[in-house]
Coordinates of C-alpha atoms and ligand atoms in Angstrom, one line a residue:
M1 CA 73.2 -4.4 -110.6
S2 CA 70.2 -4.1 -108.3
E3 CA 67.0 -4.9 -110.1
G4 CA 63.6 -4.7 -108.3
P5 CA 61.4 -7.8 -107.9
I6 CA 59.7 -9.1 -111.1
L7 CA 56.5 -9.7 -109.1
S8 CA 55.5 -7.9 -105.9
V9 CA 52.4 -9.0 -103.9
E10 CA 51.1 -6.6 -101.2
A11 CA 48.4 -7.4 -98.7
L12 CA 46.6 -9.7 -101.2
H13 CA 43.2 -10.9 -100.0
K14 CA 40.8 -13.3 -101.7
Y15 CA 37.5 -14.0 -99.9
F16 CA 34.7 -16.3 -101.1
P17 CA 31.2 -15.6 -100.0
V18 CA 29.6 -18.3 -97.8
R19 CA 25.8 -18.5 -98.6
N20 CA 22.9 -20.2 -96.9
V21 CA 20.2 -22.2 -98.7
W22 CA 18.4 -19.0 -99.6
K23 CA 21.5 -17.7 -101.3
R24 CA 22.0 -15.0 -98.6
R25 CA 25.6 -14.3 -97.7
V26 CA 26.2 -15.5 -94.1
G27 CA 30.0 -15.0 -94.0
W28 CA 33.3 -15.1 -95.8
L29 CA 35.7 -17.9 -96.5
R30 CA 39.1 -16.3 -96.2
A31 CA 41.2 -18.4 -98.7
V32 CA 44.0 -15.8 -99.0
D33 CA 44.1 -13.4 -96.1
G34 CA 46.7 -10.7 -96.3
V35 CA 49.7 -12.2 -98.2
S36 CA 52.7 -10.1 -99.1
F37 CA 55.9 -11.2 -100.8
D38 CA 58.3 -10.4 -103.6
V39 CA 59.5 -12.7 -106.4
R40 CA 63.0 -12.0 -107.6
R41 CA 63.9 -12.2 -111.2
G42 CA 65.1 -15.7 -112.2
E43 CA 64.4 -17.4 -108.9
I44 CA 62.3 -20.4 -108.0
L45 CA 60.1 -19.5 -105.0
G46 CA 58.3 -22.5 -103.5
V47 CA 54.9 -22.2 -101.8
V48 CA 54.0 -25.0 -99.4
G49 CA 51.3 -25.8 -96.9
E50 CA 48.6 -28.3 -96.1
S51 CA 45.7 -29.0 -98.5
G52 CA 43.2 -26.1 -98.4
C53 CA 45.6 -23.5 -97.1
G54 CA 45.0 -21.3 -100.2
K55 CA 48.0 -22.2 -102.5
S56 CA 46.0 -22.6 -105.7
T57 CA 43.7 -19.6 -104.8
L58 CA 46.9 -17.5 -104.4
G59 CA 48.1 -18.6 -107.8
K60 CA 44.8 -18.1 -109.6
T61 CA 44.3 -14.7 -107.9
L62 CA 47.8 -13.6 -109.0
M63 CA 46.9 -14.7 -112.5
G64 CA 43.5 -12.9 -112.5
I65 CA 41.7 -16.2 -113.1
Q66 CA 39.9 -15.0 -109.9
A67 CA 39.5 -11.3 -109.0
A68 CA 41.3 -10.3 -105.9
T69 CA 39.1 -9.0 -103.0
S70 CA 41.8 -6.4 -102.2
G71 CA 45.6 -5.9 -102.4
R72 CA 48.2 -5.1 -105.0
V73 CA 49.9 -7.4 -107.5
V74 CA 52.7 -5.4 -109.2
F75 CA 54.0 -7.3 -112.2
E76 CA 56.8 -5.8 -114.4
G77 CA 55.9 -2.4 -112.9
H78 CA 52.1 -2.5 -113.4
D79 CA 49.5 -3.1 -110.6
I80 CA 47.4 -5.8 -112.3
A81 CA 45.2 -6.7 -109.3
G82 CA 42.5 -4.1 -109.8
L83 CA 42.3 -4.3 -113.6
K84 CA 39.5 -5.9 -115.5
P85 CA 40.5 -9.0 -117.5
H86 CA 40.5 -7.1 -120.9
Q87 CA 42.6 -4.3 -119.4
S88 CA 45.2 -6.6 -117.9
R89 CA 45.4 -9.1 -120.7
K90 CA 48.5 -7.5 -122.3
Y91 CA 50.3 -7.4 -119.0
R92 CA 49.4 -10.9 -117.9
E93 CA 50.5 -12.5 -121.2
H94 CA 54.0 -12.8 -119.6
L95 CA 52.6 -14.2 -116.3
Q96 CA 51.2 -17.7 -116.8
Y97 CA 49.6 -20.3 -114.6
C98 CA 50.0 -24.0 -115.1
Y99 CA 47.0 -25.8 -113.8
Q100 CA 47.2 -28.3 -110.9
D101 CA 45.3 -30.8 -113.1
P102 CA 46.9 -30.9 -116.5
G103 CA 43.9 -32.7 -118.1
A104 CA 41.8 -29.6 -117.1
S105 CA 43.7 -27.2 -119.2
L106 CA 43.5 -29.4 -122.4
D107 CA 40.3 -29.6 -124.3
P108 CA 39.6 -33.4 -124.9
R109 CA 38.1 -32.6 -128.4
W110 CA 41.1 -30.8 -129.6
T111 CA 44.3 -32.3 -131.0
I112 CA 47.5 -31.3 -129.3
R113 CA 48.3 -29.0 -132.3
A114 CA 45.0 -27.1 -131.8
S115 CA 45.6 -26.8 -128.1
L116 CA 49.1 -25.3 -128.7
H117 CA 47.9 -22.9 -131.4
E118 CA 45.0 -21.5 -129.4
P119 CA 46.9 -19.2 -127.0
L120 CA 48.8 -17.7 -130.0
V121 CA 45.5 -17.2 -131.9
V122 CA 44.0 -15.4 -128.8
H123 CA 47.0 -13.3 -127.8
T124 CA 49.0 -12.6 -131.0
T125 CA 48.5 -11.7 -134.6
L126 CA 51.1 -14.2 -135.9
P127 CA 50.2 -15.7 -139.3
A128 CA 49.5 -19.5 -139.3
A129 CA 52.9 -20.5 -140.7
E130 CA 54.7 -18.6 -138.0
R131 CA 52.4 -20.0 -135.3
E132 CA 53.1 -23.5 -136.5
A133 CA 56.9 -22.9 -136.4
R134 CA 56.7 -21.6 -132.8
V135 CA 54.5 -24.5 -131.8
R136 CA 57.1 -27.0 -133.2
E137 CA 60.0 -25.2 -131.6
I138 CA 58.3 -25.3 -128.2
L139 CA 57.2 -28.9 -128.6
A140 CA 60.8 -29.9 -129.1
A141 CA 61.9 -27.8 -126.1
V142 CA 59.5 -29.8 -123.8
G143 CA 60.8 -33.0 -125.3
L144 CA 57.9 -34.3 -127.3
P145 CA 58.0 -35.6 -130.9
E146 CA 56.2 -33.8 -133.7
T147 CA 54.0 -36.9 -134.2
H148 CA 52.2 -36.0 -131.0
L149 CA 50.8 -32.9 -132.6
D150 CA 48.0 -35.0 -134.2
L151 CA 47.1 -36.9 -131.1
Y152 CA 44.3 -36.1 -128.6
P153 CA 44.9 -35.6 -124.8
H154 CA 43.5 -39.1 -123.9
E155 CA 46.1 -40.7 -126.2
I156 CA 49.1 -39.4 -124.3
S157 CA 50.4 -40.2 -120.8
G158 CA 50.0 -38.0 -117.7
G159 CA 53.6 -36.9 -117.9
Q160 CA 53.2 -36.0 -121.5
Q161 CA 50.0 -34.1 -120.7
R162 CA 52.1 -32.0 -118.3
R163 CA 54.6 -31.3 -121.0
V164 CA 51.8 -30.2 -123.4
G165 CA 50.4 -28.0 -120.6
L166 CA 53.8 -26.4 -120.1
A167 CA 54.3 -26.0 -123.9
R168 CA 51.0 -24.2 -124.2
I169 CA 52.2 -21.6 -121.7
L170 CA 55.6 -21.3 -123.2
T171 CA 54.3 -20.4 -126.6
L172 CA 53.5 -16.9 -125.1
K173 CA 57.1 -16.4 -124.0
P174 CA 56.2 -15.7 -120.3
S175 CA 58.7 -14.3 -117.8
V176 CA 57.0 -15.7 -114.7
V177 CA 55.3 -19.1 -114.6
I178 CA 53.1 -20.3 -111.7
L179 CA 53.4 -24.0 -111.5
D180 CA 50.6 -25.5 -109.4
E181 CA 51.5 -29.0 -108.0
P182 CA 53.5 -29.7 -111.2
T183 CA 54.6 -33.1 -110.1
S184 CA 51.6 -34.5 -108.3
G185 CA 50.2 -37.7 -109.6
L186 CA 53.4 -38.6 -111.5
D187 CA 55.5 -41.6 -110.5
V188 CA 58.9 -40.8 -109.1
S189 CA 60.9 -41.4 -112.2
V190 CA 58.7 -39.2 -114.3
Q191 CA 58.8 -36.6 -111.6
A192 CA 62.6 -36.5 -111.9
T193 CA 62.5 -36.0 -115.6
I194 CA 59.8 -33.3 -115.4
L195 CA 61.8 -31.5 -112.7
N196 CA 64.9 -31.5 -114.9
L197 CA 62.8 -30.2 -117.7
F198 CA 61.6 -27.3 -115.6
L199 CA 65.2 -26.4 -114.8
D200 CA 66.3 -26.7 -118.4
L201 CA 63.5 -24.5 -119.6
Q202 CA 64.2 -22.0 -116.9
R203 CA 67.7 -21.6 -118.3
A204 CA 66.7 -21.7 -121.9
F205 CA 63.9 -19.1 -121.6
G206 CA 65.1 -17.1 -118.6
L207 CA 62.0 -18.0 -116.5
T208 CA 61.0 -17.2 -113.0
Y209 CA 58.9 -19.8 -111.2
L210 CA 56.4 -19.7 -108.4
F211 CA 56.4 -23.4 -107.5
I212 CA 53.3 -24.5 -105.6
S213 CA 53.7 -27.9 -104.0
H214 CA 52.9 -29.9 -100.9
D215 CA 55.9 -32.2 -101.6
L216 CA 58.6 -30.8 -99.3
S217 CA 61.4 -33.0 -100.7
V218 CA 60.7 -31.7 -104.2
V219 CA 60.6 -28.1 -103.0
R220 CA 63.9 -28.5 -101.2
L221 CA 65.5 -29.9 -104.4
V222 CA 64.5 -27.1 -106.8
C223 CA 63.5 -24.0 -104.9
D224 CA 65.8 -21.0 -104.0
R225 CA 63.4 -19.7 -101.4
V226 CA 60.3 -21.1 -99.8
A227 CA 57.1 -19.6 -98.4
V228 CA 55.1 -21.6 -95.9
M229 CA 51.3 -21.0 -95.9
Y230 CA 48.8 -21.7 -93.1
L231 CA 45.1 -20.8 -93.5
G232 CA 45.6 -18.1 -96.1
R233 CA 48.7 -16.5 -94.6
I234 CA 52.4 -16.8 -95.1
V235 CA 53.8 -17.9 -91.7
E236 CA 57.4 -18.3 -92.7
I237 CA 59.5 -17.3 -95.7
G238 CA 63.2 -17.6 -96.4
E239 CA 66.1 -19.2 -98.2
T240 CA 65.4 -22.9 -98.8
E241 CA 68.4 -24.0 -96.7
Q242 CA 67.4 -21.8 -93.8
I243 CA 63.8 -23.1 -93.8
F244 CA 64.9 -26.7 -93.9
S245 CA 67.9 -26.5 -91.5
A246 CA 66.7 -23.9 -89.1
P247 CA 62.9 -23.5 -89.3
R248 CA 61.6 -20.9 -86.9
H249 CA 57.8 -21.3 -87.0
P250 CA 56.3 -24.3 -85.1
Y251 CA 54.1 -25.0 -88.1
T252 CA 57.0 -25.3 -90.4
Q253 CA 58.8 -27.5 -87.8
S254 CA 55.8 -29.8 -87.7
L255 CA 55.6 -30.1 -91.5
L256 CA 59.3 -31.0 -91.6
A257 CA 58.9 -33.5 -88.8
A258 CA 56.3 -35.2 -90.9
I259 CA 58.6 -35.9 -93.8
P260 CA 59.6 -39.6 -93.6
R261 CA 63.3 -40.1 -93.4
I262 CA 65.5 -43.0 -94.3
G263 CA 68.3 -43.1 -91.8
G264 CA 69.8 -39.8 -90.5
A265 CA 68.5 -37.6 -87.8
R266 CA 65.4 -35.5 -88.1
V267 CA 65.9 -31.8 -88.7
T268 CA 63.9 -30.9 -85.6
D269 CA 62.6 -32.9 -82.7
S270 CA 59.3 -31.1 -82.9
F271 CA 55.9 -32.5 -82.4
A272 CA 53.9 -34.0 -85.3
L273 CA 51.0 -32.0 -86.3
E274 CA 47.6 -33.5 -85.4
G275 CA 44.1 -32.9 -86.4
E276 CA 42.6 -30.6 -89.0
P277 CA 43.2 -26.9 -89.3
P278 CA 40.3 -24.7 -88.2
S279 CA 37.8 -23.7 -90.9
P280 CA 38.8 -20.7 -93.0
T281 CA 35.2 -19.4 -92.5
N282 CA 35.7 -19.2 -88.8
L283 CA 39.3 -18.4 -87.9
P284 CA 40.6 -18.3 -84.3
S285 CA 41.4 -14.9 -82.7
G286 CA 45.0 -13.8 -82.7
C287 CA 47.4 -16.3 -84.2
R288 CA 45.5 -18.6 -86.5
F289 CA 47.9 -21.5 -85.7
R290 CA 47.5 -21.3 -81.9
T291 CA 44.8 -24.0 -81.7
R292 CA 47.3 -26.6 -82.8
C293 CA 50.4 -25.0 -81.4
P294 CA 52.3 -26.5 -78.4
R295 CA 53.8 -23.0 -77.6
A296 CA 50.5 -21.1 -77.5
S297 CA 50.1 -18.7 -74.6
T298 CA 47.7 -15.8 -73.8
I299 CA 49.3 -13.3 -76.1
C300 CA 48.7 -15.7 -79.1
A301 CA 44.9 -15.5 -78.5
S302 CA 44.9 -11.7 -78.5
E303 CA 47.6 -10.6 -81.0
D304 CA 48.0 -11.7 -84.5
P305 CA 51.8 -12.0 -85.1
A306 CA 53.3 -10.3 -88.1
L307 CA 56.3 -11.6 -90.1
T308 CA 59.5 -10.5 -88.5
G309 CA 63.2 -11.1 -89.2
D310 CA 65.5 -10.4 -92.0
V311 CA 63.4 -9.7 -95.1
A312 CA 66.1 -10.9 -97.5
Q313 CA 66.9 -14.1 -95.7
H314 CA 64.3 -15.5 -93.3
Q315 CA 61.1 -14.3 -91.6
A316 CA 58.5 -15.9 -89.4
A317 CA 55.2 -14.9 -88.0
C318 CA 55.2 -16.2 -84.4
H319 CA 55.3 -14.7 -80.9
F320 CA 57.8 -17.3 -79.8
P321 CA 59.9 -18.2 -82.9
D322 CA 63.1 -20.3 -82.6
Ligands
ATP401 N1 35.9 -21.0 -106.2 C1 35.8 -21.2 -104.8 N2 34.7 -20.9 -104.1 C2 34.6 -21.1 -102.8 N3 35.6 -21.6 -102.0 C3 36.8 -21.9 -102.7 C4 36.9 -21.7 -104.1 N4 38.2 -22.1 -104.4 C5 38.8 -22.5 -103.3 N5 37.9 -22.3 -102.2 C6 38.3 -22.6 -100.8 O1 39.4 -21.9 -100.5 C7 40.3 -22.6 -99.7 C8 41.7 -22.8 -100.3 O2 41.6 -23.6 -101.4 P1 42.8 -23.9 -102.4 O3 42.3 -24.7 -103.6 O4 43.5 -22.6 -102.7 O5 43.8 -24.8 -101.5 P2 45.2 -25.5 -101.8 O6 46.1 -25.0 -100.8 O7 45.5 -25.3 -103.3 O8 44.8 -27.0 -101.5 P3 45.4 -28.3 -102.3 O9 46.7 -28.6 -101.7 O10 44.4 -29.4 -101.9 O11 45.4 -28.1 -103.8 C9 39.6 -24.0 -99.4 O12 38.9 -23.9 -98.2 C10 38.6 -24.1 -100.6 O13 37.5 -24.8 -100.2
MG402 MG1 45.7 -26.5 -104.9

């Protein structure tokens, strides 16, 4: 059976205006700058990269929380990128975004019950009793006791807030969930239980995940494929094992070299990445990684490399890939 991708992203751009003190636009911040990839049904696709490279902006733009500047987002057969929020609502119900900061998605004045009922009130016409039944079912699925329904967000732990955030999304029976830094700020033992919960829920509800994280060890553990972002672009994408055992882009190699290791050899002998990336308001010509790249040569300043390689397995955007 060959099924098409569940989510297909084509040349997606999200630019933010940069304004001077008189509110005049003086330039653009290119947060997502021409990103294309497919998400296969049932997979976990990781998105990694340094802080500020555009991971959250990518997630929010896919979700329509922010309007795309240009490009296509085809979800379950419909291009939702160009639609107004009210037009796309019925398509986006099955595409959900789980916020980087779980506290931000929960209203401090609402009980957990009210927070869990709200998406159902907004998106469905279910009567109250059926809503309550669905809420209780999902609460059990994320491993929280029913007594938590009457608590407020500040009365539960960070790990439990994550579970509530996830439950809120699951009430709408999504097919694709964008998880933005789902384990950041949790201690290691809680991280492990939350990761197992994601995997259990994936099986139970047939979910597909876009897993945004800067924690490469976690990504290696749970993702089927990984996309590496640098300054608003995907510079390498492929099967997780390919990316970790034979990275082709110097940026990916430097990210992997930075993972601390206990015993064992490093995956690569590459250089460690130094300094800050250039500003997304003022990108270098040609390859945007060249200012930090040990392999940079004249062609890198004049030509912007496209992703090349085997689309199904492993692609890198570099003039001199390994
Ligand atoms: N609403 C906004 N208005 C203007 N600029 C923004 C906005 N949101 C994000 N940016 C800018 O876009 C770039 C990408 O930000 P984004 O939050 O997507 O990064 P990130 O990869 O998620 O980083 P982190 O790992 O720190 O969460 C940054 O330079 C950021 O300052
Ligand atoms: Mg982010």
